[in-house]
mmCIF file of C-alpha atoms in Angstrom:
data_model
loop_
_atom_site.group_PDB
_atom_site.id
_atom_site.type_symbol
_atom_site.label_atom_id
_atom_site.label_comp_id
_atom_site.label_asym_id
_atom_site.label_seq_id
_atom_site.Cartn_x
_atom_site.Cartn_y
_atom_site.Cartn_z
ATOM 1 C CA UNK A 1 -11.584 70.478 10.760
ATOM 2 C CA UNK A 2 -10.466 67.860 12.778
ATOM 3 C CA UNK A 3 -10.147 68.629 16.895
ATOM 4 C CA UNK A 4 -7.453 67.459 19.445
ATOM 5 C CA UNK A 5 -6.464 63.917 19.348
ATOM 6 C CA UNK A 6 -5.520 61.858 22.038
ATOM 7 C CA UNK A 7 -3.858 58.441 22.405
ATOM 8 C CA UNK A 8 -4.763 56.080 23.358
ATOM 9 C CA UNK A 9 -7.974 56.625 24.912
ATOM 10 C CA UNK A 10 -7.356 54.138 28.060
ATOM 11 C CA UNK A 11 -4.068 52.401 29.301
ATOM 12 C CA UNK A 12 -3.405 49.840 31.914
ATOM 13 C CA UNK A 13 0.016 49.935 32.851
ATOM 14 C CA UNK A 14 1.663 48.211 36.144
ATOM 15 C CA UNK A 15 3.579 50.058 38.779
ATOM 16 C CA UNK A 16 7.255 50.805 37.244
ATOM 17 C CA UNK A 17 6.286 50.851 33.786
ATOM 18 C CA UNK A 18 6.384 53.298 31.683
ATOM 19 C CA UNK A 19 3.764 54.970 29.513
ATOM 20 C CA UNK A 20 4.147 57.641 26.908
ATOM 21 C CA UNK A 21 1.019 59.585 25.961
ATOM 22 C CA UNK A 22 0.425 61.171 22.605
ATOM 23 C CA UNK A 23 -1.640 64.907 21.886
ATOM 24 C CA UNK A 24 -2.121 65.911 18.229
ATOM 25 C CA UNK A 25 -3.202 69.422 17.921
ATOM 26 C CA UNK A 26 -5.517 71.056 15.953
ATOM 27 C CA UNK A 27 -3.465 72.105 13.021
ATOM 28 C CA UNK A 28 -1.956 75.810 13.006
ATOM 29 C CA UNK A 29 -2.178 76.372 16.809
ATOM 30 C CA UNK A 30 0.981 76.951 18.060
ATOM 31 C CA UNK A 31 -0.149 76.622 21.890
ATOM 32 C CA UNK A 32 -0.374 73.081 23.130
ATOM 33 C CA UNK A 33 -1.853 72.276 26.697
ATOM 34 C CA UNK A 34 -1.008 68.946 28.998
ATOM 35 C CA UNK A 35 -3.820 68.934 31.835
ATOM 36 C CA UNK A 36 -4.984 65.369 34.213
ATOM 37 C CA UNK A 37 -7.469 64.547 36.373
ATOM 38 C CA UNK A 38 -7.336 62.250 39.212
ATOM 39 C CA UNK A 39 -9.738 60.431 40.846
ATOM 40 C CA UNK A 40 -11.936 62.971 42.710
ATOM 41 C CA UNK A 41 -9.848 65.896 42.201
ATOM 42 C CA UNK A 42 -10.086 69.013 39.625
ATOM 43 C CA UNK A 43 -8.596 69.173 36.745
ATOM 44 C CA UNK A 44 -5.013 70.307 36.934
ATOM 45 C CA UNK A 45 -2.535 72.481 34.645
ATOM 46 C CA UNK A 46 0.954 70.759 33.993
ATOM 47 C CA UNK A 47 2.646 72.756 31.451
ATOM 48 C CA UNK A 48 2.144 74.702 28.562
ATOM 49 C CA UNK A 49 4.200 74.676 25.218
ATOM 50 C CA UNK A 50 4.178 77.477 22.760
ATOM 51 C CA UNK A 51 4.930 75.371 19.286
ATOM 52 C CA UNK A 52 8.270 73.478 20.168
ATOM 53 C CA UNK A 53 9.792 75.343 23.260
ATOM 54 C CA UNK A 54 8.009 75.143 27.270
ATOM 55 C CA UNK A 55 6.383 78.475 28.040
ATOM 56 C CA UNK A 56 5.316 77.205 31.245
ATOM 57 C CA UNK A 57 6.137 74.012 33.395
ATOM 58 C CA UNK A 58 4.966 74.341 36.848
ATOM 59 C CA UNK A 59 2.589 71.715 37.009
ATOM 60 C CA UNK A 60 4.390 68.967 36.590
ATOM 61 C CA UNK A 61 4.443 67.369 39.313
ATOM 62 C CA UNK A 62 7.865 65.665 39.403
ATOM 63 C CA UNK A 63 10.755 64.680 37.180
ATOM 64 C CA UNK A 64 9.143 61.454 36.609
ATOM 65 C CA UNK A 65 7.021 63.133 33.846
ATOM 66 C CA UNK A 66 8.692 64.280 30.541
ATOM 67 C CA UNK A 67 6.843 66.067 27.854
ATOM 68 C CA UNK A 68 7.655 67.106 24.320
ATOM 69 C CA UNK A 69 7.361 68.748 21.176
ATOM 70 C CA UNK A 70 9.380 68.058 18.748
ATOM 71 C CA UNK A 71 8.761 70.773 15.440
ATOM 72 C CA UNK A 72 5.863 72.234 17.151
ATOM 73 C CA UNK A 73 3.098 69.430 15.979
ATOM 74 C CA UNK A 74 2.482 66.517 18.201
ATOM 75 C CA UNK A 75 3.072 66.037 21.982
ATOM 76 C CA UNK A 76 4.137 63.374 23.753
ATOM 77 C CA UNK A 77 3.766 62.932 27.417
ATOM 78 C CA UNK A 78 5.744 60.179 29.289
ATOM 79 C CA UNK A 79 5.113 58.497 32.552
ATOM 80 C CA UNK A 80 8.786 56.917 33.803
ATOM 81 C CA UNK A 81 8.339 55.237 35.831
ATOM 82 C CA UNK A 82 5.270 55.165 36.904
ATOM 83 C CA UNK A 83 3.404 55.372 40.243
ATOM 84 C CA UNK A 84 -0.455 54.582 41.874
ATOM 85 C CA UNK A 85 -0.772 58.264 42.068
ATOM 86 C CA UNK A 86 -0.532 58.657 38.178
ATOM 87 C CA UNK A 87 -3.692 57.146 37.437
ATOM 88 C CA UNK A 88 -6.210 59.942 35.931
ATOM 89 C CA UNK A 89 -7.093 61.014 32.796
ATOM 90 C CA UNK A 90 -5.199 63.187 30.956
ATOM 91 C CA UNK A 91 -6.256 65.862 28.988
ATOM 92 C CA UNK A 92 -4.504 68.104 26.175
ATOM 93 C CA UNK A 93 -5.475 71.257 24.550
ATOM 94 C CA UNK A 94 -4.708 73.731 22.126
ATOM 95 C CA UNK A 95 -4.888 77.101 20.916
ATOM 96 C CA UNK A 96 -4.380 79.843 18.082
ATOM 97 C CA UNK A 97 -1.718 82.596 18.885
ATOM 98 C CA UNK A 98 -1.101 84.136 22.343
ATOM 99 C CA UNK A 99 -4.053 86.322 23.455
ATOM 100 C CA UNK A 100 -4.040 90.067 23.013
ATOM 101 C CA UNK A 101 -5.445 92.346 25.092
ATOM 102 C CA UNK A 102 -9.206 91.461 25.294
ATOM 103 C CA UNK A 103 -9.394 88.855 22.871
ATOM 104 C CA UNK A 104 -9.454 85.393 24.398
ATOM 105 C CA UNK A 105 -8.154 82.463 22.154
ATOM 106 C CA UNK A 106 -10.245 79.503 23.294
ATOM 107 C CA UNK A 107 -8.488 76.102 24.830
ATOM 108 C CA UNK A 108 -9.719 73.062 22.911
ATOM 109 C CA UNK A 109 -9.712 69.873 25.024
ATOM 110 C CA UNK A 110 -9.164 66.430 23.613
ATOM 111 C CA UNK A 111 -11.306 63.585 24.912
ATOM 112 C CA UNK A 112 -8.170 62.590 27.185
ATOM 113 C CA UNK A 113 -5.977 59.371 28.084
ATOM 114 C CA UNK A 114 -7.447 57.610 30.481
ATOM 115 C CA UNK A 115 -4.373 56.211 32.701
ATOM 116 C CA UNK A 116 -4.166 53.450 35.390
ATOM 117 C CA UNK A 117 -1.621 52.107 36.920
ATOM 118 C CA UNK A 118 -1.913 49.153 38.865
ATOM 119 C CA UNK B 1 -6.225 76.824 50.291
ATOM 120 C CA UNK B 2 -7.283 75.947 46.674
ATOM 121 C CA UNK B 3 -7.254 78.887 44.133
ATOM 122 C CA UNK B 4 -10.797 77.915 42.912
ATOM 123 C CA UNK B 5 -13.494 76.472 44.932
ATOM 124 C CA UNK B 6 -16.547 75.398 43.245
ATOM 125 C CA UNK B 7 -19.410 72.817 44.925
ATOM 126 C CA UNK B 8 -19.566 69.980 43.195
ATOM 127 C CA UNK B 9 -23.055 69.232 43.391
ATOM 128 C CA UNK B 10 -24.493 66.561 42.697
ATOM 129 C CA UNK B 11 -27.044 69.180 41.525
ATOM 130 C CA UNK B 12 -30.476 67.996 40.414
ATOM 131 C CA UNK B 13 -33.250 69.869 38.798
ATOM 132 C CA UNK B 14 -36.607 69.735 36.881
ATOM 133 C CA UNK B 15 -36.767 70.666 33.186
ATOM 134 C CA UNK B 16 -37.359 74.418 33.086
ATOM 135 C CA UNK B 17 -35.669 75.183 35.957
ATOM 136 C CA UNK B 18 -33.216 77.952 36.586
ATOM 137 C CA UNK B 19 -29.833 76.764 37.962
ATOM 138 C CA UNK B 20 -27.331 78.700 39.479
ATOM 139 C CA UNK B 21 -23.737 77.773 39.374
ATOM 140 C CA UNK B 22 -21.296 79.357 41.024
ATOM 141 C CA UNK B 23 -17.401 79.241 42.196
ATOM 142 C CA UNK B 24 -15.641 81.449 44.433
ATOM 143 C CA UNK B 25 -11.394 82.084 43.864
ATOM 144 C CA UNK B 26 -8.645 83.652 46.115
ATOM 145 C CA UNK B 27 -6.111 85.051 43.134
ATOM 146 C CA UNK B 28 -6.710 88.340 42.389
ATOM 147 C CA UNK B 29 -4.491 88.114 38.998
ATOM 148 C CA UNK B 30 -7.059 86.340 37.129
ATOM 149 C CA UNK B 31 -8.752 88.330 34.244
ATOM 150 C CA UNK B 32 -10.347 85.662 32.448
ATOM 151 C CA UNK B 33 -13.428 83.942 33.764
ATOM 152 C CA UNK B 34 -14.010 80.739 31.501
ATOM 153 C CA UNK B 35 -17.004 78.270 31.810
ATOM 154 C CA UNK B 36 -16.802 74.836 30.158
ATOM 155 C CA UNK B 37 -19.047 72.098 30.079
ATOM 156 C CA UNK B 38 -17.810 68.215 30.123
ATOM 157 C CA UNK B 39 -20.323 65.778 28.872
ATOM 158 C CA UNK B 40 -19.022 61.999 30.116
ATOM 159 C CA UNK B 41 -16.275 60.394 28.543
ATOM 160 C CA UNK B 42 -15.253 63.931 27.025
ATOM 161 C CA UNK B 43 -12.560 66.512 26.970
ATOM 162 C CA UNK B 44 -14.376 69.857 28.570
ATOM 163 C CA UNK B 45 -15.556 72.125 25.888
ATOM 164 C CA UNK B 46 -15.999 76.064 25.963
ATOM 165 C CA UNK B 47 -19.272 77.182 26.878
ATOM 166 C CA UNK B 48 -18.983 80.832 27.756
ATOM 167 C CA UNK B 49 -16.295 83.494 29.240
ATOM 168 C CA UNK B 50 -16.236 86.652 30.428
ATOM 169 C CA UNK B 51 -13.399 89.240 30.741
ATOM 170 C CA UNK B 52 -12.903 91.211 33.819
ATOM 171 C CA UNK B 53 -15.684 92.159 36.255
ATOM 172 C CA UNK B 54 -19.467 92.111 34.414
ATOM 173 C CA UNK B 55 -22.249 90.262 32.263
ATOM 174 C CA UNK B 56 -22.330 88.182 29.594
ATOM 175 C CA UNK B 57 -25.757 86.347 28.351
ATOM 176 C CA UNK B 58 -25.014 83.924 25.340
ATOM 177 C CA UNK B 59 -29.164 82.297 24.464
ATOM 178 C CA UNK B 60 -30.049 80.575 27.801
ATOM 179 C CA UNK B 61 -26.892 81.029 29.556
ATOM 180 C CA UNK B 62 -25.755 84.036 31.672
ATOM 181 C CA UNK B 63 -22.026 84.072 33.035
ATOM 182 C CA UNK B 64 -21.288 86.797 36.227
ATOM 183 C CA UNK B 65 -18.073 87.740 37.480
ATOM 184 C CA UNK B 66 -17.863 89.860 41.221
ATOM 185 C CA UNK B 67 -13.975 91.115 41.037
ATOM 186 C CA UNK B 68 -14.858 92.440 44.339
ATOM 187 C CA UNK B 69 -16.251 89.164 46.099
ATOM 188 C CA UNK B 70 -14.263 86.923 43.603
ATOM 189 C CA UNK B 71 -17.451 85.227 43.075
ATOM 190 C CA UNK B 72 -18.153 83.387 39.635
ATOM 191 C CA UNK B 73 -21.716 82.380 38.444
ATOM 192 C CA UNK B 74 -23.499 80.922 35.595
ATOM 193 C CA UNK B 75 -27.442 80.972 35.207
ATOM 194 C CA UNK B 76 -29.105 78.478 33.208
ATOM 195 C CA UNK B 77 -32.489 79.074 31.775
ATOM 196 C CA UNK B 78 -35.032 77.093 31.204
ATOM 197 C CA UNK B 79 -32.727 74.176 31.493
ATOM 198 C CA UNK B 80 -32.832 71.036 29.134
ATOM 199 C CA UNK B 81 -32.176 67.389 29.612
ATOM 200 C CA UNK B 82 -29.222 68.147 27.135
ATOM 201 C CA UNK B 83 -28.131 70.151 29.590
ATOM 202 C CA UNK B 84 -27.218 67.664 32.268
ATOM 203 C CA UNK B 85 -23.355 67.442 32.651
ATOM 204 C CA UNK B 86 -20.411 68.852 34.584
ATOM 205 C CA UNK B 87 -19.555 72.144 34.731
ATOM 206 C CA UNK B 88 -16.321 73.548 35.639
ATOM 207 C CA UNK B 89 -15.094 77.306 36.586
ATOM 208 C CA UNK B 90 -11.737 77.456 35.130
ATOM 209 C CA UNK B 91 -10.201 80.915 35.303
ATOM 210 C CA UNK B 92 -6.852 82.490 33.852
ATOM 211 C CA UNK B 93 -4.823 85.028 34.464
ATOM 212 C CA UNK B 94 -3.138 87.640 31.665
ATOM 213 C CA UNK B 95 0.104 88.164 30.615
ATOM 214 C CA UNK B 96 3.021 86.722 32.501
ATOM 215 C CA UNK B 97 4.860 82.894 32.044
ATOM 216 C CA UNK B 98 1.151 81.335 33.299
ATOM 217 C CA UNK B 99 -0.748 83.112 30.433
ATOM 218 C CA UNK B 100 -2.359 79.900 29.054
ATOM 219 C CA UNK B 101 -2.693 78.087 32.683
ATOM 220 C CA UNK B 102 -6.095 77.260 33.116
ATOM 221 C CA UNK B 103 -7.445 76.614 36.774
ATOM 222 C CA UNK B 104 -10.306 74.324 37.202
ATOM 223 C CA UNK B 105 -12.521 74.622 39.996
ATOM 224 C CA UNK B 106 -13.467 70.842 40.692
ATOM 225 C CA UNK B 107 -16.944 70.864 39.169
ATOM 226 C CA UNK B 108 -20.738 70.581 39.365
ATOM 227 C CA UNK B 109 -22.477 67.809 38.493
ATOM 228 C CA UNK B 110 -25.744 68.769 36.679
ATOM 229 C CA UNK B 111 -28.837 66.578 36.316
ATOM 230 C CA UNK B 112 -31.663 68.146 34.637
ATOM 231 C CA UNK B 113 -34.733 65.662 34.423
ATOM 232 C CA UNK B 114 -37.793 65.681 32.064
#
């Protein structure tokens, strides 16, 4: 079975640009996962989809990021435009259904998008 | 204040050695106490969790959870060269719109050495 894709793996992108990152899931799991990591810093939540619709979007961190879903598969994350602070690596994850009571549905990270923005 | 607070090490350690990890956290919602491990150049990969307050051994590996202190640990036994990576705290709460949110403590660097 194949795990959580990620692409591209590294992206150098100048200050305005914009950069769209892509997440495929491991087939079947409906939950899908954005997370980054900048320099120095732990890794952070930004939102949360549950097949196509947002369950949960506080992380991101301003309107300059857009994410999607379209028919519950892939992801797409897009940087527009973007900024210094952007550079990181970005990681996405996925899981089966939503958890029930005491069973936990592991998160299964991608090897991330390493962004930076010069 | 950051939710999770973990030291980030570096941390390094003879082969056999027991190594204590640990994080501390401030949000009393979270239920789920999950441990991954992030070998360079890699998305961070479950090791072990634990639900609620208790013990959980998995082979060399012992995760603790204090509900009471909000103190998170992992014990290594016998640690391995193979064992040298980063390892991140990253607990969740249950129920609710952050369900899946996973919040990373900012990680120990582990260098086990023959």
């Amino acid at each position: 079975e194949a795990g959580v894709t990620q692409f591209p793996s590294h992206s150098v992108i100048e200050k305005g640009q914009t950069v769209t990152l892509r997440c495929d899931p491991i087939s079947g799991h409906d939950n899908l996962y954005w997370y980054r990591r900048v320099m120095g810093k732990e890794i952070k939540f930004l939102l949360h989809f549950v097949k196509e619709s947002k369950q949960d979007e506080s992380g991101m961190p301003n309107n300059r990021f857009l994410a999607e879903r379209t028919g519950g598969t892939y992801s797409t994350l897009k940087v527009q435009p973007a900024e210094l602070e952007d550079s990181g690596v970005y990681f996405c994850a996925s899981s089966q259904d939503r958890e029930l009571q005491g069973i936990h549905y592991e998160q299964y990270f991608g090897p991330g998008t390493r962004l930076t923005v010069t | 204040q950051k939710e999770v607070e973990q030291d980030p090490g570096p941390l390094s350690v003879p082969e056999g050695a027991i190594v204590s990890l640990n994080c501390t956290y401030s949000n009393s919602a979270f239920q789920y106490f999950m441990w991954y491990r992030q070998y360079s150049r890699k998305g961070p990969e479950l090791l072990m969790y634990t639900y609620s307050s208790g013990n959980k051994e998995d082979g060399r590996f012992t995760a603790q959870v204090d509900k009471s202190s909000k103190y998170i640990s992992l014990f290594i036994r016998d640690s391995q060269p193979s064992d040298s990576a980063t390892y991140l705290c990253a607990p969740r709460e249950v129920g609710g719109t952050s369900y899946g949110k996973l919040t990373f403590g900012q990680g120990t660097i582990l260098t086990v050495h023959p």
